[in-house]
mmCIF file of C-alpha atoms and ligand atoms in Angstrom:
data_model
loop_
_atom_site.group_PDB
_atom_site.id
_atom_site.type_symbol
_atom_site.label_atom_id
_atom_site.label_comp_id
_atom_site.label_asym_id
_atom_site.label_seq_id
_atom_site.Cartn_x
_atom_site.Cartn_y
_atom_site.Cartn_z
ATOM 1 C CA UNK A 1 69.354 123.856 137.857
ATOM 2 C CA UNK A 2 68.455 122.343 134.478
ATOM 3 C CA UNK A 3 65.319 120.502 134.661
ATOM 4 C CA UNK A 4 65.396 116.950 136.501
ATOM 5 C CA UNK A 5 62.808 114.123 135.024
ATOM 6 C CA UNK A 6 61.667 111.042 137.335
ATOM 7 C CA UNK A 7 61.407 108.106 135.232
ATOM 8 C CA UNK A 8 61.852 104.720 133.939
ATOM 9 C CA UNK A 9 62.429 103.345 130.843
ATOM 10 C CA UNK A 10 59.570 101.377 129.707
ATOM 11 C CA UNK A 11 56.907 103.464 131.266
ATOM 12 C CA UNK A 12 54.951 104.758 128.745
ATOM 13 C CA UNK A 13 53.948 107.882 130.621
ATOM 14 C CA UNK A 14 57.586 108.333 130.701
ATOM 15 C CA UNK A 15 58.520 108.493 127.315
ATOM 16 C CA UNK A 16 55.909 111.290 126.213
ATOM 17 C CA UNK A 17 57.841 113.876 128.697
ATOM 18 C CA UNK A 18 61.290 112.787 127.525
ATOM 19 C CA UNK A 19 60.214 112.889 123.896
ATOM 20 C CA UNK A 20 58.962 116.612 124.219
ATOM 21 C CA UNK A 21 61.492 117.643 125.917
ATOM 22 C CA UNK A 22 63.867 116.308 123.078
ATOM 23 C CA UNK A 23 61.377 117.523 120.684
ATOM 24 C CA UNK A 24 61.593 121.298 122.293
ATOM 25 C CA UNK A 25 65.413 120.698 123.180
ATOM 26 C CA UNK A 26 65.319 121.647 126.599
ATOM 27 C CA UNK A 27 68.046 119.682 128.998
ATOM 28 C CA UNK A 28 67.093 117.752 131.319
ATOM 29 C CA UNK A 29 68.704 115.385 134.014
ATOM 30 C CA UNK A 30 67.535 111.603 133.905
ATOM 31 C CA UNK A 31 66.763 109.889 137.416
ATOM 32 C CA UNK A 32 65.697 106.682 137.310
ATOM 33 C CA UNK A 33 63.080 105.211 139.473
ATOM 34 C CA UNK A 34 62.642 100.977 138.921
ATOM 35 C CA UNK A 35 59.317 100.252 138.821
ATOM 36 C CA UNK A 36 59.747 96.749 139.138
ATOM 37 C CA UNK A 37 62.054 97.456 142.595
ATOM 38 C CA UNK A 38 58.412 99.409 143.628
ATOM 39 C CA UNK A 39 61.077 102.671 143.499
ATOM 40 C CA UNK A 40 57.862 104.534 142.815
ATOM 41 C CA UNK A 41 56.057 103.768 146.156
ATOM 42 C CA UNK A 42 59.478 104.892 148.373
ATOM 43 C CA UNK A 43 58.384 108.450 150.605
ATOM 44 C CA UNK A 44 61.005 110.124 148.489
ATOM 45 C CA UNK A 45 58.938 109.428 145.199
ATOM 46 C CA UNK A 46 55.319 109.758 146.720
ATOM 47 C CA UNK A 47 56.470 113.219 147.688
ATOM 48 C CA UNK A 48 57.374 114.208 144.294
ATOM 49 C CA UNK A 49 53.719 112.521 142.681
ATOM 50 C CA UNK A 50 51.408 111.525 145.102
ATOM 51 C CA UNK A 51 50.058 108.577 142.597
ATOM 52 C CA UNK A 52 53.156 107.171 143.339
ATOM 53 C CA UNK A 53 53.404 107.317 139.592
ATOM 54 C CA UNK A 54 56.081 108.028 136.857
ATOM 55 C CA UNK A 55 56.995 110.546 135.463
ATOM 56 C CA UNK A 56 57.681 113.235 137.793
ATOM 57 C CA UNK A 57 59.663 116.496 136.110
ATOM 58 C CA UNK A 58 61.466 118.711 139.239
ATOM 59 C CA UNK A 59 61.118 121.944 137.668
ATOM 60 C CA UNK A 60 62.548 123.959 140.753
ATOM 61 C CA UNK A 61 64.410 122.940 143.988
ATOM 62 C CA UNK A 62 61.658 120.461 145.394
ATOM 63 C CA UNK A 63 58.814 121.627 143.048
ATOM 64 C CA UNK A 64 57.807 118.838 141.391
ATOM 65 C CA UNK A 65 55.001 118.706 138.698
ATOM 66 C CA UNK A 66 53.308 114.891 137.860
ATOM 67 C CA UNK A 67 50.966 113.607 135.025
ATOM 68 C CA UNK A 68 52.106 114.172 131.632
ATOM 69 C CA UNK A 69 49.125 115.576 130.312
ATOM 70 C CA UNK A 70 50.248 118.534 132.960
ATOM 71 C CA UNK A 71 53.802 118.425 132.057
ATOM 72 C CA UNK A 72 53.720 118.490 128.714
ATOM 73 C CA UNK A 73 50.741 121.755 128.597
ATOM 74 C CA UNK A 74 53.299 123.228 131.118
ATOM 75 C CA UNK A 75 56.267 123.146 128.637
ATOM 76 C CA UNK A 76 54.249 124.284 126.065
ATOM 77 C CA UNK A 77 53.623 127.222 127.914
ATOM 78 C CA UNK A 78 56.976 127.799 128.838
ATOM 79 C CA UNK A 79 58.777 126.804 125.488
ATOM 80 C CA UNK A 80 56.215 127.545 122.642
ATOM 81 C CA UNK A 81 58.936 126.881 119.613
ATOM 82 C CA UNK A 82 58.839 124.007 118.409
ATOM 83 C CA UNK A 83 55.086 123.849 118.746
ATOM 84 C CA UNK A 84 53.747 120.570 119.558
ATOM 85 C CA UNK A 85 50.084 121.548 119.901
ATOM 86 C CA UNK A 86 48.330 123.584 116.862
ATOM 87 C CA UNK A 87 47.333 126.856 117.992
ATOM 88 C CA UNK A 88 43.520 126.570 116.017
ATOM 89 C CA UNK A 89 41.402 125.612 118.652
ATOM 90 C CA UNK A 90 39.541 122.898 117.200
ATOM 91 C CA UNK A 91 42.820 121.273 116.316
ATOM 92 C CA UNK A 92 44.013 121.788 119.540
ATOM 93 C CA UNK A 93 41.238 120.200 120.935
ATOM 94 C CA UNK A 94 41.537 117.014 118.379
ATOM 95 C CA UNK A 95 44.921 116.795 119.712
ATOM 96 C CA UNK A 96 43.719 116.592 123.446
ATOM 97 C CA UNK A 97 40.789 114.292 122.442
ATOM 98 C CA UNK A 98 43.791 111.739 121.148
ATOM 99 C CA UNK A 99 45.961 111.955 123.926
ATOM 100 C CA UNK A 100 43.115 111.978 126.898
ATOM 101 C CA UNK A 101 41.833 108.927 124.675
ATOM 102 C CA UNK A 102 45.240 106.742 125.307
ATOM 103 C CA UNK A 103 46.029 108.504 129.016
ATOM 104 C CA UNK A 104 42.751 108.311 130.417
ATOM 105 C CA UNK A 105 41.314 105.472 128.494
ATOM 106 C CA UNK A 106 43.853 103.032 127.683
ATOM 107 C CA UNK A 107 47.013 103.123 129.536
ATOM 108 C CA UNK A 108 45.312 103.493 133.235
ATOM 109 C CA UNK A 109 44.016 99.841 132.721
ATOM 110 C CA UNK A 110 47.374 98.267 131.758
ATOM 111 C CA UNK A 111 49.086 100.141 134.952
ATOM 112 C CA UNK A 112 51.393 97.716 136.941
ATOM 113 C CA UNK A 113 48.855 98.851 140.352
ATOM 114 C CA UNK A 114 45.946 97.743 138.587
ATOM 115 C CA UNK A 115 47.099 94.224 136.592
ATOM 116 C CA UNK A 116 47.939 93.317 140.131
ATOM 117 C CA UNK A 117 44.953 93.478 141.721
ATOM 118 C CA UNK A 118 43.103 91.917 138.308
ATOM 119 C CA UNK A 119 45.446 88.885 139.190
ATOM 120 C CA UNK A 120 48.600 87.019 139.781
ATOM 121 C CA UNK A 121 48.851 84.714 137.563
ATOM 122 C CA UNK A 122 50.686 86.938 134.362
ATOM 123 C CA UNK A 123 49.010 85.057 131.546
ATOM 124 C CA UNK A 124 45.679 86.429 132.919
ATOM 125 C CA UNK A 125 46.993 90.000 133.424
ATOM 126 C CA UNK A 126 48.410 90.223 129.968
ATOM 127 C CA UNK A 127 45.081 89.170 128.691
ATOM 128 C CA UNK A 128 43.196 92.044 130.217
ATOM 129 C CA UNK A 129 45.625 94.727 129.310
ATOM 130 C CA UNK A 130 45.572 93.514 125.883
ATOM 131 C CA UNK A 131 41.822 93.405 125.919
ATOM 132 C CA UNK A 132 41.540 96.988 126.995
ATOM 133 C CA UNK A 133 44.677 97.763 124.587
ATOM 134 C CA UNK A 134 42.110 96.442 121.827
ATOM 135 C CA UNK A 135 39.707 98.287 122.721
ATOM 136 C CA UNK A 136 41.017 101.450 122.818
ATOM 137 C CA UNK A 137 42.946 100.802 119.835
ATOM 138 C CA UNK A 138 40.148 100.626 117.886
ATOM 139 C CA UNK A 139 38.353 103.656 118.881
ATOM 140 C CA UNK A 140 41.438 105.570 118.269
ATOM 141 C CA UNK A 141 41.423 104.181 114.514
ATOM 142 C CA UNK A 142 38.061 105.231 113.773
ATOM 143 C CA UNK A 143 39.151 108.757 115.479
ATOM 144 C CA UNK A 144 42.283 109.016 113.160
ATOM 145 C CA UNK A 145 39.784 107.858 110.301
ATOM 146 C CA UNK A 146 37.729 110.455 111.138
ATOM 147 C CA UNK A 147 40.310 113.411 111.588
ATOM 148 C CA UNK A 148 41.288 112.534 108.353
ATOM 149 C CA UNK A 149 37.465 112.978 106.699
ATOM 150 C CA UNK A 150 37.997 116.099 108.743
ATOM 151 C CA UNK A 151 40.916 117.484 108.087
ATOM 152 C CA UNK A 152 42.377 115.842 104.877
ATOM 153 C CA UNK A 153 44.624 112.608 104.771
ATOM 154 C CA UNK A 154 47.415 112.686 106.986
ATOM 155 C CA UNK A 155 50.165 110.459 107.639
ATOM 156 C CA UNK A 156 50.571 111.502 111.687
ATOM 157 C CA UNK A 157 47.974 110.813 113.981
ATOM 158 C CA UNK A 158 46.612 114.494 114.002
ATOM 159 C CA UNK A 159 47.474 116.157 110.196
ATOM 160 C CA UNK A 160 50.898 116.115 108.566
ATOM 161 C CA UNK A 161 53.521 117.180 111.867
ATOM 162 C CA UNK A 162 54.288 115.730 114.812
ATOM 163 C CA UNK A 163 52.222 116.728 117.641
ATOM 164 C CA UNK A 164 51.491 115.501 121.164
ATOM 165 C CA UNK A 165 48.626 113.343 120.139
ATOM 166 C CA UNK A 166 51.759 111.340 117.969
ATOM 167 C CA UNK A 167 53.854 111.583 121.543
ATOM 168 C CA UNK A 168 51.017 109.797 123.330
ATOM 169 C CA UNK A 169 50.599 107.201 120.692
ATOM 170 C CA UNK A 170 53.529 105.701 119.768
ATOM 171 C CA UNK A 171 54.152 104.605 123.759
ATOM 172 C CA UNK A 172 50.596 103.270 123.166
ATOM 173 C CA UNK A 173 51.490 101.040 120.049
ATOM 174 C CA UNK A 174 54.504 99.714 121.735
ATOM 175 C CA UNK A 175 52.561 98.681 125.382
ATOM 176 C CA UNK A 176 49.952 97.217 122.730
ATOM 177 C CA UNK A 177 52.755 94.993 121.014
ATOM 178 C CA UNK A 178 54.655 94.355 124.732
ATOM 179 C CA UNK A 179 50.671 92.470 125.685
ATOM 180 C CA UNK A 180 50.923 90.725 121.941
ATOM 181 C CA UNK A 181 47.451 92.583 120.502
ATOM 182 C CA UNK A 182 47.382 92.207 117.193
ATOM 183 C CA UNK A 183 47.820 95.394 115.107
ATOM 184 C CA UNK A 184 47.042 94.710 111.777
ATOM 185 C CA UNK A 185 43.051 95.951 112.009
ATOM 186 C CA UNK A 186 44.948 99.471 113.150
ATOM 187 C CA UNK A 187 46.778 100.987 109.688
ATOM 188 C CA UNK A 188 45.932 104.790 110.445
ATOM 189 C CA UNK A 189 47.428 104.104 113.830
ATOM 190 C CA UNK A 190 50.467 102.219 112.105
ATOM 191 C CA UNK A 191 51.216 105.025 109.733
ATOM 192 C CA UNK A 192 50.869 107.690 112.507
ATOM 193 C CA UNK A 193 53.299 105.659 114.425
ATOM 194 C CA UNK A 194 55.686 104.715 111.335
ATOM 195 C CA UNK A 195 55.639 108.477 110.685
ATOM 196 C CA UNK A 196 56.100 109.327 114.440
ATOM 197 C CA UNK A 197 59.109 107.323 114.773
ATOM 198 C CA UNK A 198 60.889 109.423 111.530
ATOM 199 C CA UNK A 199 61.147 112.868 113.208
ATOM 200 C CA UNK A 200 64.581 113.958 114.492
ATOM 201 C CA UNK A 201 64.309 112.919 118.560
ATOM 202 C CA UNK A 202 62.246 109.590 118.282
ATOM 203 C CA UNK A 203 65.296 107.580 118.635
ATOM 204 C CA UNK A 204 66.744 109.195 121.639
ATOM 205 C CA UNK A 205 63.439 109.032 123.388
ATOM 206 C CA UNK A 206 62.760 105.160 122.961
ATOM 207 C CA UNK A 207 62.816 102.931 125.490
ATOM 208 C CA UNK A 208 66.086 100.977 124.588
ATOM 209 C CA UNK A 209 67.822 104.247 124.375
ATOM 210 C CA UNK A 210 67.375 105.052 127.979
ATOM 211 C CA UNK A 211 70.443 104.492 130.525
ATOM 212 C CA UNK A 212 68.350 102.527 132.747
ATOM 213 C CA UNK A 213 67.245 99.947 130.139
ATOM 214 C CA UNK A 214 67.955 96.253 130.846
HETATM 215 N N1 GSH B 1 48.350 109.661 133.837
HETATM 216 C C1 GSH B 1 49.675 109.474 134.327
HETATM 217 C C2 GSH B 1 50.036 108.003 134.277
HETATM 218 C C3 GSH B 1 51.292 107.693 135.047
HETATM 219 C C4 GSH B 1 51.494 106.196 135.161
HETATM 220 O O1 GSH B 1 50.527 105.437 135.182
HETATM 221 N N2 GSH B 1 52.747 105.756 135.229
HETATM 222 C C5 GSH B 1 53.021 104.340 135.326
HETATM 223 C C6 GSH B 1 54.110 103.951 134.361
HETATM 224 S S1 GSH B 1 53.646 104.323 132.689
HETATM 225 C C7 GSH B 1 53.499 104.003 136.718
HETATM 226 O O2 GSH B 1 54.248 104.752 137.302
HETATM 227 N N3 GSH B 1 53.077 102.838 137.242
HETATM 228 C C8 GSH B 1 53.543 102.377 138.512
HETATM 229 C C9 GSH B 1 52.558 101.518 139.229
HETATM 230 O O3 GSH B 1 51.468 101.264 138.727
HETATM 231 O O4 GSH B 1 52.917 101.104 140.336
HETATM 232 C C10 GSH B 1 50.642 110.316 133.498
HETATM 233 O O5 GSH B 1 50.312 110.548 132.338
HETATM 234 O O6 GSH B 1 51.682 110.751 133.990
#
């Protein structure tokens, strides 16, 4: 069986997997889950991630692996060409700092679990994600700042190719722009993204390209 990836559109989380697995062009089988019809909470999905989170990838007959961070290590592993982690170990490590930096430190706070129990009311809940969007935003443009004192100017978010620090970013910029932060303090992060959004599967991987988007 070719590989089958739980997901919606506009989930962030999402997105990363489907990008990499365009990136490292391995098939895979779309299956939507609607978020916003709580398609994640059904037995059938809290089986396959017990977060009752997207995305889910089925890489066997009912052996499901969940968090991206885990997914996209995993197919790494399994599909080394085209690389999307350096293989120096200090880069390597950059590239986890960046993505733990959105997946742990941004995105968790904007989830659709916790804005509803921050409030109701959806002008209040789009103020705290983009609050913590702003936040986190910023530290990740003194980061890319940094990497670039480090390793020399790039124009991606970690060096001059595509890597999965880029793949966790982009998703980022967009949730950021969805809660109406404004982006102009956040060039490095804008020219990561610009450059991001160039390579051969970005456009295939968007959000408005997936079969489920309304
Ligand atoms: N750390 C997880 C995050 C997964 C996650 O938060 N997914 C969101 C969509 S981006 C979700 O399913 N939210 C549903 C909810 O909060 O009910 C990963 O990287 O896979």
């Amino acid at each position: 069986m070719s590989l089958r990836l739980y997901q919606y559109w506009r989930s962030s989380a999402s997105w990363r997997v489907r990008w990499a697995l365009a990136h490292k062009g391995i098939a895979f089988e779309s299956i939507p889950v609607n978020l916003l019809e709580q398609g994640q909470r059904s037995d059938s999905h809290t089986a396959r991630n017990p977060m009752q989170h997207v995305p889910a990838l089925e890489v066997s007959p009912g052996r499901f692996l969940a968090e991206s961070v885990a997914i996209l290590e995993w197919l790494e592993q399994m599909h080394p060409d085209p690389a999307l982690y350096p293989s120096d170990p200090w880069l390597r490590a950059r590239v986890r700092q960046v993505c733990e930096l959105v997946n742990a430190g941004i995105q968790p706070l904007q989830n659709l679990t916790v804005l509803a129990a921050v409030s109701s009311d959806a002008e209040v809940k789009k103020a705290w994600a983009a609050r913590f969007n702003a936040r986190g935003l910023t530290a990740l443009e003194s980061l890319l700042c940094t990497l670039d004192a480090e390793l020399g100017e790039g124009t991606f978010a970690v060096g001059n190719s595509l890597t999965a620090a880029d793949l966790f970013v982009v998703p980022q910029v967009y949730s950021a722009r969805r809660f109406a932060v404004d982006l102009t303090p956040f060039p490095r992060v804008l020219l990561a993204e610009r450059s991001a959004l160039a390579t051969p599967h970005a456009h295939g991987a968007l959000p408005e390209s997936q079969a489920d988007a309304t």
